[in-house]
PDB file of C-alpha atoms in Angstrom:
ATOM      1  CA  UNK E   1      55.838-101.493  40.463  1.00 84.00           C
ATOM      2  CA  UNK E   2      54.955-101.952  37.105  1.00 87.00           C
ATOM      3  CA  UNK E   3      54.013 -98.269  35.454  1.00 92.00           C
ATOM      4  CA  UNK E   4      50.738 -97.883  34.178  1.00 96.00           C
ATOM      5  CA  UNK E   5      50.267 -98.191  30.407  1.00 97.00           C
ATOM      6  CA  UNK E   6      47.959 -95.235  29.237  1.00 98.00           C
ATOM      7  CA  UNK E   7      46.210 -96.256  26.061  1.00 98.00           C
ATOM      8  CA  UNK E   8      44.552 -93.417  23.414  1.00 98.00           C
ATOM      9  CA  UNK E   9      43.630 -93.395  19.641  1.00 98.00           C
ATOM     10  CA  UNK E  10      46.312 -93.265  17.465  1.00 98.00           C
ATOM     11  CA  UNK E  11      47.635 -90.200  15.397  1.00 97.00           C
ATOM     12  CA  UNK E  12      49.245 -89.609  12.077  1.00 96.00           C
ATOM     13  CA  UNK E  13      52.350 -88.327  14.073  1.00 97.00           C
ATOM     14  CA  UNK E  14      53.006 -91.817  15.837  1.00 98.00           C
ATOM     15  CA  UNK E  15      53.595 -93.473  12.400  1.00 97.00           C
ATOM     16  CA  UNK E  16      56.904 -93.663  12.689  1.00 97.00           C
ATOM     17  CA  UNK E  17      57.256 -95.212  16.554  1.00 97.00           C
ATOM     18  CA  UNK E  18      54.434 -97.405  15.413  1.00 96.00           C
ATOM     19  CA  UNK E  19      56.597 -98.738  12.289  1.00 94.00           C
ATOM     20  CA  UNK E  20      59.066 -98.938  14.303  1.00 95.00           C
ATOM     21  CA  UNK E  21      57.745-101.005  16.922  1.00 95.00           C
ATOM     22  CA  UNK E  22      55.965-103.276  14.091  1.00 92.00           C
ATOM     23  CA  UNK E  23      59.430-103.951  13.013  1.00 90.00           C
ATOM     24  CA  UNK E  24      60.760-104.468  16.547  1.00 93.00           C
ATOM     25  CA  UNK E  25      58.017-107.041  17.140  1.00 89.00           C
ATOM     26  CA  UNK E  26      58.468-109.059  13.996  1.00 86.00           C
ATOM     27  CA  UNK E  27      62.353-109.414  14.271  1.00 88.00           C
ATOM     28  CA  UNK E  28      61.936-110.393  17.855  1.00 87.00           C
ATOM     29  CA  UNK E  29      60.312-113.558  16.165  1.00 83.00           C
ATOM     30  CA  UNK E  30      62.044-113.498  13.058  1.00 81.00           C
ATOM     31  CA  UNK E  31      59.432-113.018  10.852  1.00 76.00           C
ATOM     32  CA  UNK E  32      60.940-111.042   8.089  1.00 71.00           C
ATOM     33  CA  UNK E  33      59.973-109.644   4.280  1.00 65.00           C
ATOM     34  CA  UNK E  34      59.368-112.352   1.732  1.00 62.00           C
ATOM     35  CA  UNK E  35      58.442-115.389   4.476  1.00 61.00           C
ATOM     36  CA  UNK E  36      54.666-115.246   3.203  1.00 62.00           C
ATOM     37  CA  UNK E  37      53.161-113.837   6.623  1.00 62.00           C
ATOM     38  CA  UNK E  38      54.923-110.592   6.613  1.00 64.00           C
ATOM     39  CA  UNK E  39      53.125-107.351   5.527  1.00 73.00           C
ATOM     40  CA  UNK E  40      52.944-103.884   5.681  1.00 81.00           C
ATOM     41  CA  UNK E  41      51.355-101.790   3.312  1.00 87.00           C
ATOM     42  CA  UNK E  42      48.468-100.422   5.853  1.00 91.00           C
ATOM     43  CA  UNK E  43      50.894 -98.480   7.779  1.00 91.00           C
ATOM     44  CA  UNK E  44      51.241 -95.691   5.847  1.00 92.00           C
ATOM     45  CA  UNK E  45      47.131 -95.841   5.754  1.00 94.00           C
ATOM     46  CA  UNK E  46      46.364 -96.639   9.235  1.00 96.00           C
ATOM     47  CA  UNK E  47      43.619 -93.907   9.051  1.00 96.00           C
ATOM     48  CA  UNK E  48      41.687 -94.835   5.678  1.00 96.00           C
ATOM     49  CA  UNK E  49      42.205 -98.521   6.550  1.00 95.00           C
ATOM     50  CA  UNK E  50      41.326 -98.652  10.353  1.00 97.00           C
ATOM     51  CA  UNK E  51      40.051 -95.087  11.676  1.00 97.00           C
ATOM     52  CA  UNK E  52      38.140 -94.635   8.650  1.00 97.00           C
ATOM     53  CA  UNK E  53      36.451 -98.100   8.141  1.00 96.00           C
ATOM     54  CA  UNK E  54      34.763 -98.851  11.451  1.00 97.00           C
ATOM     55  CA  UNK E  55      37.948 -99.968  13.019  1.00 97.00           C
ATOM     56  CA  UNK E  56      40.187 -98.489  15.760  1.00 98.00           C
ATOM     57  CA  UNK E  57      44.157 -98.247  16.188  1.00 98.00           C
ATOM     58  CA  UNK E  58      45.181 -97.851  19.391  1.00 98.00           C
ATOM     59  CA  UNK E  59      48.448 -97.230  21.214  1.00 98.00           C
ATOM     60  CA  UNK E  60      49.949 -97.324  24.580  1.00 98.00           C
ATOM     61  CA  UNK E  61      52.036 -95.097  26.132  1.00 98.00           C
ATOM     62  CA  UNK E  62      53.881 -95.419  29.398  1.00 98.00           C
ATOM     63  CA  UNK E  63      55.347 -92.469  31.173  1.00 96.00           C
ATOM     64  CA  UNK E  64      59.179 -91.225  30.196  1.00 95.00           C
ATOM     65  CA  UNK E  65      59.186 -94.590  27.574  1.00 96.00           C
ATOM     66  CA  UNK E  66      57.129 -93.120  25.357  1.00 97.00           C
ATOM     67  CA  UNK E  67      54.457 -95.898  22.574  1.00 98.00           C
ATOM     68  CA  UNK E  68      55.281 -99.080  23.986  1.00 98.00           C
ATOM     69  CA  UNK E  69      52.042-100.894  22.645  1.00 98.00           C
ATOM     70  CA  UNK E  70      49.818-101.194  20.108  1.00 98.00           C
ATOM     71  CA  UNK E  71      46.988-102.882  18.387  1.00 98.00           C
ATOM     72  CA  UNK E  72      44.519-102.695  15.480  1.00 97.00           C
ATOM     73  CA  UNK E  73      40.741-103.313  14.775  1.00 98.00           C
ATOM     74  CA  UNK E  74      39.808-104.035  10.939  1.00 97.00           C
ATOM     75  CA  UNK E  75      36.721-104.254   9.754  1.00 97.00           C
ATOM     76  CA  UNK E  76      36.291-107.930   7.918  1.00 97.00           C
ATOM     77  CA  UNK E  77      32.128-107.311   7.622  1.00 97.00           C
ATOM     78  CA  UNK E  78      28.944-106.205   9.891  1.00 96.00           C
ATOM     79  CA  UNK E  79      29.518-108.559  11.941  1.00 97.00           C
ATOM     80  CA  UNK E  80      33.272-109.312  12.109  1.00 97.00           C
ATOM     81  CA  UNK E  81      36.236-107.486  12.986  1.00 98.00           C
ATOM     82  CA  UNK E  82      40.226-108.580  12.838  1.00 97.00           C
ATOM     83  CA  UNK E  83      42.143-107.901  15.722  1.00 97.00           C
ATOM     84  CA  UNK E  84      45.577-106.914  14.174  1.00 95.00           C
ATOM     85  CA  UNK E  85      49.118-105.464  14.957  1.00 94.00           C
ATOM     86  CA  UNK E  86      49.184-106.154  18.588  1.00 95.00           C
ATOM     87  CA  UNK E  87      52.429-105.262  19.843  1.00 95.00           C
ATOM     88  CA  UNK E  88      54.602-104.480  22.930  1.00 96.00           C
ATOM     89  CA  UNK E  89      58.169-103.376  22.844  1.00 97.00           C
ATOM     90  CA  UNK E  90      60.806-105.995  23.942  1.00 94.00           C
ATOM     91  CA  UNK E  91      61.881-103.956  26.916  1.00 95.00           C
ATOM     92  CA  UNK E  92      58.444-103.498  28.347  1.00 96.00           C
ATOM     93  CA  UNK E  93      56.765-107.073  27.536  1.00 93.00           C
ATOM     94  CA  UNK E  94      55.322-109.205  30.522  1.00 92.00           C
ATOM     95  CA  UNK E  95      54.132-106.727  32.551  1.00 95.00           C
ATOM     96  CA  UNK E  96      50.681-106.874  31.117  1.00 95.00           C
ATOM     97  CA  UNK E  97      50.484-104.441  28.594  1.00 97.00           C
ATOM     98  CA  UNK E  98      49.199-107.604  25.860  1.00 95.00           C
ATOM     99  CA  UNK E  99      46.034-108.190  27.781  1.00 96.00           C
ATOM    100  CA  UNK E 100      45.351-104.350  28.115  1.00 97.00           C
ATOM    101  CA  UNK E 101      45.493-103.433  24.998  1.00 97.00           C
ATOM    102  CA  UNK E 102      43.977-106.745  24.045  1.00 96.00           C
ATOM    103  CA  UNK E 103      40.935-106.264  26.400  1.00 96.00           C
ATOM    104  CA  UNK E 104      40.723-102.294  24.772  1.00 97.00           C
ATOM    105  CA  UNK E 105      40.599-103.333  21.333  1.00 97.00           C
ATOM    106  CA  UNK E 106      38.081-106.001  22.328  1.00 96.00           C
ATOM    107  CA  UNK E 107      35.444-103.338  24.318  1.00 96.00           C
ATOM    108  CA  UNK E 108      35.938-101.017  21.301  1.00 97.00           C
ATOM    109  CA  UNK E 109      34.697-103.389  18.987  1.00 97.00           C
ATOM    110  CA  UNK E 110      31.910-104.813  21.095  1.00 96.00           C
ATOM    111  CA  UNK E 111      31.226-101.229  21.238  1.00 95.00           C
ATOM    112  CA  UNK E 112      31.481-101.051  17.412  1.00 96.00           C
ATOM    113  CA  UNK E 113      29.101-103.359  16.872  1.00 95.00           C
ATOM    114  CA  UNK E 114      30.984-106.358  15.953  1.00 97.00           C
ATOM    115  CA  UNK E 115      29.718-109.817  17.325  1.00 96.00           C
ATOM    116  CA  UNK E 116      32.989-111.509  16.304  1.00 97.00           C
ATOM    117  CA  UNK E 117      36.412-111.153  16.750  1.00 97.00           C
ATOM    118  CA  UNK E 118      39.109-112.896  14.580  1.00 97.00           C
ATOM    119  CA  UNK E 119      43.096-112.731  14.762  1.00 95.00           C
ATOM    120  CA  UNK E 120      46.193-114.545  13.359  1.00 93.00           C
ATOM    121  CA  UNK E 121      49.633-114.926  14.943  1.00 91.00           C
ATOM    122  CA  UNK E 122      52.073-117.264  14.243  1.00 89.00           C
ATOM    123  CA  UNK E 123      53.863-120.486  16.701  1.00 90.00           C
ATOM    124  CA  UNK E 124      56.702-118.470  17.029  1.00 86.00           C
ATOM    125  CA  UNK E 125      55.039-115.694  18.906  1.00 88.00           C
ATOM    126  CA  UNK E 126      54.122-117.867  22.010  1.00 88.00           C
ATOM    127  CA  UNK E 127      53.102-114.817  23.968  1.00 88.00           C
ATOM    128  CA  UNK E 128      50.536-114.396  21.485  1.00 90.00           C
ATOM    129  CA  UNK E 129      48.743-117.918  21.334  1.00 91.00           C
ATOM    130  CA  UNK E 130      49.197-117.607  25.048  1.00 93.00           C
ATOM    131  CA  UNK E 131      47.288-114.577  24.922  1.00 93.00           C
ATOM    132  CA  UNK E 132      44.768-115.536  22.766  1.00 93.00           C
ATOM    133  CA  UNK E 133      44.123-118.990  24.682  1.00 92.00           C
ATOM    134  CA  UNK E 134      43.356-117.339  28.244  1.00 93.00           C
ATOM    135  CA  UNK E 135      41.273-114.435  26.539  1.00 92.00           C
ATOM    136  CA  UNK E 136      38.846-117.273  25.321  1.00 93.00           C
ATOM    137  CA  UNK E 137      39.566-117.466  22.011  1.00 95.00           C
ATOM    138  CA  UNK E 138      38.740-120.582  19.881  1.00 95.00           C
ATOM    139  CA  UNK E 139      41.303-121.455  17.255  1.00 95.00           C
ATOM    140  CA  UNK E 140      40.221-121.871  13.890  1.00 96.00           C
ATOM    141  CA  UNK E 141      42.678-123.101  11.581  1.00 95.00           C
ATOM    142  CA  UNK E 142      46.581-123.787  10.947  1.00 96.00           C
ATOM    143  CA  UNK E 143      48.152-123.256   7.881  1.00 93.00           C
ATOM    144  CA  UNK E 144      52.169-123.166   7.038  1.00 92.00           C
ATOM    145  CA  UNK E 145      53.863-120.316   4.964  1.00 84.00           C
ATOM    146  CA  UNK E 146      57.146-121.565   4.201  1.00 81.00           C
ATOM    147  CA  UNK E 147      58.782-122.099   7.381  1.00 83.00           C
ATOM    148  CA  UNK E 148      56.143-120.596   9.853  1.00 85.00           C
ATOM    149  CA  UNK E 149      53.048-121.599  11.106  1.00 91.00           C
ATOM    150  CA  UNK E 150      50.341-119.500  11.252  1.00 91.00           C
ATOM    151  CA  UNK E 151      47.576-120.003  13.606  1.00 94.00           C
ATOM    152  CA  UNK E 152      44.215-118.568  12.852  1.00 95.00           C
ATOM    153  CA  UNK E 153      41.526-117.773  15.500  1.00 96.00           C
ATOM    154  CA  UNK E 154      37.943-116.257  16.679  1.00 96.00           C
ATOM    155  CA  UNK E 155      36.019-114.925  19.503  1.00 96.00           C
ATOM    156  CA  UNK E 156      32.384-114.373  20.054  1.00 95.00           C
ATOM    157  CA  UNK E 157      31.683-110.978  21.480  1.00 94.00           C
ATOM    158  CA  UNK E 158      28.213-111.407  22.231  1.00 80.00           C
ATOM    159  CA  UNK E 159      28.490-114.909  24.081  1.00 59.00           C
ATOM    160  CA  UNK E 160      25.771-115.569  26.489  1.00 52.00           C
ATOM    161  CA  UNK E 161      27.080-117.432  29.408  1.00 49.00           C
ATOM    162  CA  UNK E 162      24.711-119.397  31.402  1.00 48.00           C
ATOM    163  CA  UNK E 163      24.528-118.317  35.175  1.00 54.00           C
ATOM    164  CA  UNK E 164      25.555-121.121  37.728  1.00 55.00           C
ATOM    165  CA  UNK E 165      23.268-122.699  39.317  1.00 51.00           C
ATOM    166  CA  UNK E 166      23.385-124.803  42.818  1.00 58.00           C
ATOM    167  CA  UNK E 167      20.910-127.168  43.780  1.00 52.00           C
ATOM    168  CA  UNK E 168      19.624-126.648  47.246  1.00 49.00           C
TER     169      UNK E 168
END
């Protein structure tokens, strides 16, 4: 049985698991300083730049493990928020915890206010894209930095879906 991920707000005393799992998660697809896709410099501001701005940090705890997961809502404009940072520890990857805290960050900013949702990963995190693709996201672009490719995408929030109809 797969334990249950519990997922809260995040706070200024999980910076260093959550740096640590950011680092965890990049070297697991060797992405690494200097490759052109790599950043960091909001960690030690996760409040002003997230919490502060009409954004969110979450992260997701699992009983005796401790933050396994985590993800990020940034505020691009009115309208638009970025969908950043999602991560799950190596050890506790496919069991689900992606799409939860995917599917949080997503109700929190429909409950923001945001209408659209926009994320990057890169080919070499597959989970990602695979994510991404069965959560109805549309990708946008593709665009190589050095020896990765990063693939750029949206969601609408607000999407009206037609009912179906059968014919009688």
């Amino acid at each position: 049985m797969t334990p249950r991920l519990r997922i809260r707000r995040y706070r200024w005393s999980d910076l260093d698991t959550v740096w640590a799992l950011h680092q965890i998660g990049l070297a697991q697809v060797g992405v690494v300083p200097g490759d052109g896709v790599y950043y960091d410099d909001d960690f030690p501001r996760i409040t002003e730049i997230y919490l502060a701005n009409r954004g969110e940090f979450l992260v997701g705890e699992v009983a005796g493990s401790g933050i396994v997961a985590m993800g990020g809502l940034r505020r691009i404009d009115d309208e638009t928020a970025e969908m950043c940072r999602l991560r799950v520890h190596p050890d506790h990857q496919r069991r689900g915890y992606g799409s939860q805290m995917a599917a949080a960050l997503e109700s929190r900013a429909r409950g923001l206010g945001y209408s659209v949702l926009r994320g990057d990963t890169t080919l070499r995190q597959m989970a990602a894209v695979e994510l991404y693709r069965k959560s109805g996201w549309q990708e946008l672009r593709r665009e190589i930095r050095g020896d990765v490719v990063v693939v750029y995408g949206e969601k609408q929030l607000n999407a009206v879906v037609a009912p179906i109809s059968i014919d009688r």
